[in-house]
């Protein structure tokens, strides 16, 4: 009989506040009106929405089958509930934050999406990727419109430039030029790591301007001012370049076909220097005020201010005055007047006169991403900062207008933060309480106690650099071993440090374990000694009184000296043996009572990092940095099996601690290769590979009941994997792994073939073959074959029926009968309409040309019966574009197209008439409502006042272009 095993599946993930793989987005929409706002952040493969004031998790966006890291987030300007999220595998999903579900998914990039941007109307999305391509997506039709190629390295900045219709001077008054602005698709500004800044015309889909954005190598960030009058690019060595963008000329060029002389819309206005020499990561302009934030990967964010026109003029006047004084000294008064003429001209001002550094915000951790926090009714400057150390902070910055005098220096303060639900550093050790309800996680600087069921952080303690931890019997005290050689005891209930013992004189404590009888603990460290500590309750005098209070103390009872540093140690469950692994790659087993050597285990080529002993004290497993797991017998010390377990160092191994289902010799291993593996220690076979983490897995803990395990990784997440009722059969698991391997190679090989023809073109189709599109293509081909054979059967029956009216209906395919005796064309239409709009084009590309006549036969029937005309047209036009040459050269296909044209025109005319009738009716209804309602009164002076306000608000930036 084939042995089956039970499957472990992911159930919970916690411990991440914000991962450093993606940018963060501030969202001010608030249903309760009580919160300060929301932060939308990446948490490995999920997106989290935090209430920044309460520090609560409001929503978690996750798809079951998606394991790719989130690498970019963008919020729609028109619909604040819509967010675009880019992933490491090149896919993009549009999420609706109201219902926390993915509405549309796109696949077009070959590698990680680096930046996303919505257009003004929110119907288009542009995405830049590490594969150097920029793709423009249509969110209404749910398709990729086209791919723009021009950058030679990853795209680092992206922004739609959609100028307003041109304003022309008429008789001294400004009037809007009557232009049909609907045809204009606007422009796109992109920067890449290849140090280029490019301006693309989206109407003609080509690059109209290219400049070198950074003189010192790479361009890492692009920030565009809200009024589109200019932009700032930033790169290495703290260099920032300011560019003026001629929006008026750009808007005018959109209306003209022929640009006779080459016009430059982007002008280099000069270079600014940040105080830090690190490479920049982001430049973000404030949407409403004259500030922008820029930061690199250091622990600060620089806030720069754009000076007002009057300030720039004052600065120029001061400079002019100084020049005059200098010239007067040099007795060159003759040149003074010549200098004066252009001195007041603001357009001639140096860029350092226009931009001033406002304040440098010092942050707790290294900055990964920032966003301006804009709240209703609040005039404060607020900046949301996401750090690389799993932290969110909100800073309030004092603006220039709030400073009382010129000498005052702008200040800032940390207003709010989300830091409790996660560690700042990698978790090095995990320990579960005896009832499996609490989890202790220890990292450099902090120890946290979690409720496993609710994933809430119950306690946070400050500790040293923790390397190992364990719950003491009773689950009220946690003991921690640190890199500084201290054993620290923490009381969970009172959240206090009970005692700290300098156990190993400054040498790191790599391992500790509580004795199975619960009365003592053993610690092993880099001082080549294992020390045994007994728990004693000592009556300690309360200071200043005669009273005493009981206190838990650690008292050293014995010491075991060994030849090298101790990396791991383990008691056998029957408490007779103690196994110790040393830095010299050996494992020594001692008797606990006499501390005499019992066994030496030789075999590993590199040090043993972890080990465990089975519940019956018969087997010991050791895992090493040499990527091998060895299973040894504890009776003779013989190696039963050496398993090549992982692709990198194996950091943790652990047996299931009991034998309820005959699984006492089953164990788990966790490695730097980001996987956990489930093994059968009797049959020496891998049962299951558990994927999910995005970094090396440092710690592993198995529940005492054996029904779940907890793992902690470099990606800052703590994940719980629960045993399910689903059975695993080893053969099926092997087949599944091989299939995954085959599918990944299949899609990559297809991708290379398809793209080879238009490698050198600037514009290409935004397509990418995935397993989903291949399967959809196969479904279409299958439906076409079934449908065509059915059409032929029905046709033959109809011909025969003409001569024999009493002829019985033909025997149709079982599928058609099962679906309620539907027609062949209805079956094909159902198959086509079930395919996602975003995957349809790629699915149709899978069809060979031999299937195209079959498809056209059905398209003709769809047109004839007016079935889903939008989808019919979409498929027809795409197929005509794709197979144009073959269709033109085929006589039979041309006849077919004539029939389709006639039928489709009739159907479209009918739909057009219907729509025209409906629109006219709506207009009539609208007019009737308007007549009944109160007439709207317009203040005549209102427009002029608005215009004046706008001119006052006009940035100094605008006048520089």
mmCIF file of N, CA and C in Angstrom, residues 73 170 537 590 592 639 710 890:
data_model
loop_
_atom_site.group_PDB
_atom_site.id
_atom_site.type_symbol
_atom_site.label_atom_id
_atom_site.label_comp_id
_atom_site.label_asym_id
_atom_site.label_seq_id
_atom_site.Cartn_x
_atom_site.Cartn_y
_atom_site.Cartn_z
ATOM 1 N N UNK A 73 3.557 50.471 -6.358
ATOM 2 C CA UNK A 73 2.143 50.762 -6.066
ATOM 3 C C UNK A 73 1.835 52.168 -6.578
ATOM 4 N N UNK A 170 -5.799 86.969 -27.801
ATOM 5 C CA UNK A 170 -6.682 87.613 -28.772
ATOM 6 C C UNK A 170 -7.070 88.982 -28.237
ATOM 7 N N UNK A 537 14.396 29.776 43.284
ATOM 8 C CA UNK A 537 13.599 30.907 43.774
ATOM 9 C C UNK A 537 14.308 31.436 45.017
ATOM 10 N N UNK A 590 27.078 13.329 24.600
ATOM 11 C CA UNK A 590 27.534 13.062 25.976
ATOM 12 C C UNK A 590 26.385 12.484 26.797
ATOM 13 N N UNK A 592 24.187 12.757 30.004
ATOM 14 C CA UNK A 592 23.813 13.948 30.770
ATOM 15 C C UNK A 592 24.282 13.836 32.223
ATOM 16 N N UNK A 639 25.645 6.521 10.439
ATOM 17 C CA UNK A 639 24.880 7.441 9.585
ATOM 18 C C UNK A 639 23.929 6.617 8.721
ATOM 19 N N UNK A 710 5.896 27.197 12.596
ATOM 20 C CA UNK A 710 6.078 28.638 12.425
ATOM 21 C C UNK A 710 7.493 28.868 11.908
ATOM 22 N N UNK A 890 -4.941 34.971 -49.602
ATOM 23 C CA UNK A 890 -5.826 33.797 -49.703
ATOM 24 C C UNK A 890 -7.171 34.215 -50.316
#
